[in-house]
XYZ file of C-alpha atoms in Angstrom:
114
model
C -25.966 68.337 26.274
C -23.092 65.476 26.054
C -21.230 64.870 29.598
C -18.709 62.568 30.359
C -17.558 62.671 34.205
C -14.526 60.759 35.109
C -13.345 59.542 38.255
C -11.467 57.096 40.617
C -7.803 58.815 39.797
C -5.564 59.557 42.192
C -2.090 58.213 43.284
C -1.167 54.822 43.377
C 2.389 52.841 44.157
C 4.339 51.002 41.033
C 2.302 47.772 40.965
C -0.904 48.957 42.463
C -4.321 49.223 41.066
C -7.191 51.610 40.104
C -10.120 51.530 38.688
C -11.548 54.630 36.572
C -15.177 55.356 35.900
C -17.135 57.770 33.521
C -20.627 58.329 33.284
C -21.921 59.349 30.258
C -25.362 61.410 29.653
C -27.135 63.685 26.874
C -26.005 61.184 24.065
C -27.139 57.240 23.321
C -24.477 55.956 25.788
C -26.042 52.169 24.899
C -25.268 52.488 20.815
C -21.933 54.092 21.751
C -18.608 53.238 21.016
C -16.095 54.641 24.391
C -12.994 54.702 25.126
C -10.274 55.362 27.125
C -7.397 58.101 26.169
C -4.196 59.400 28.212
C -1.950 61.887 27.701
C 1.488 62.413 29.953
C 3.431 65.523 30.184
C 5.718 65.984 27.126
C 3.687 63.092 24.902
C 1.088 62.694 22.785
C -2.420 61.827 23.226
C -2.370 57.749 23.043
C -5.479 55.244 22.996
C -5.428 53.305 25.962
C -8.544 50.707 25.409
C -11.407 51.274 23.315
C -15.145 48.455 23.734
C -17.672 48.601 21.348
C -21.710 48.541 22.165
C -21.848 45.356 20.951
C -18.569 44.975 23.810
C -15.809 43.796 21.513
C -12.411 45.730 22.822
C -9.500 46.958 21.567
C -6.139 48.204 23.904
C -2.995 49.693 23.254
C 0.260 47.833 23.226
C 1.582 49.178 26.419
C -1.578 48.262 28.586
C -2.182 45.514 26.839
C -2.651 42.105 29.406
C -2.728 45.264 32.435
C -5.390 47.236 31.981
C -9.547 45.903 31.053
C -12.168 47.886 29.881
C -15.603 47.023 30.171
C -19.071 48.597 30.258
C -22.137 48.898 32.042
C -25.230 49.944 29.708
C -27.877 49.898 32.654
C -25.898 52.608 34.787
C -24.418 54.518 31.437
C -20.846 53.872 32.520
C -17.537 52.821 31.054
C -14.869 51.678 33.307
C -11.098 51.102 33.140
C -9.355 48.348 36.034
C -5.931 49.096 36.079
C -3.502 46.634 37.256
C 0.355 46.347 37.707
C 0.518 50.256 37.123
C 3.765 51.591 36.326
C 5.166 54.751 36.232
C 4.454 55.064 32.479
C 0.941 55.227 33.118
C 0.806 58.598 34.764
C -1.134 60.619 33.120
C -4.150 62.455 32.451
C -6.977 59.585 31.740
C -10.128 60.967 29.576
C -12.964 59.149 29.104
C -14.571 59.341 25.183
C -17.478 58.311 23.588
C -18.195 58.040 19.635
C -16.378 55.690 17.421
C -14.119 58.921 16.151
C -14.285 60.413 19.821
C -16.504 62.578 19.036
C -16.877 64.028 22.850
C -14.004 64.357 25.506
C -14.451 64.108 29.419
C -12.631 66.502 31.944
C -10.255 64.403 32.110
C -8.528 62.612 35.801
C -4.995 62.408 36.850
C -3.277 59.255 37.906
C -0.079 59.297 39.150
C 1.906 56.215 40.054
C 5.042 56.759 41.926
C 6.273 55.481 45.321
């Protein structure tokens, strides 16, 4: 059975930081594409950063130079450092593995307001 538990949300001042995690299990978390999605009230689902097994990364404009994504293969988890948050980023963060993410976490809720 796939899991993907998020965490590390919560609420954070315009020009904070955070740092998401998600640990993966039930699937080949090593040979795995993940990423990380968001979705705010009233918007569509958008890409936020997307690594690779091989660890080559992708991000989304808005995060782009902000946010990193990076991986740890020995402890099956995928993480997401956010810096310089803005009030744009709230949202709902999910964590997804699978080059066409195939499986969804629960999901974890960052807000960023002062």
């Amino acid at each position: 059975q796939v899991q993907l538990v998020e965490s590390g949300g919560g609420l954070v001042q315009p020009g904070g930081s955070l740092r998401l995690s998600c640990v993966g299990s039930g699937f080949g978390f090593r040979v795995s594409s993940m990423a990380w999605c968001r979705q705010a009230p009233g918007k569509e689902r958008e890409l936020v950063a997307f690594i690779r097994s091989g660890g080559t990364t992708n991000y989304g404009d808005s995060v782009m130079g902000r946010f990193t994504i990076s991986r740890d293969n020995a402890k099956n988890t995928v993480y997401l450092q956010m810096n310089s948050l803005q009030s744009d980023d709230t949202a709902v963060y999910y964590c997804t593995a699978g080059a066409s993410a195939n499986y969804w976490g629960q999901g974890t809720q960052v807000t960023v307001s002062s």
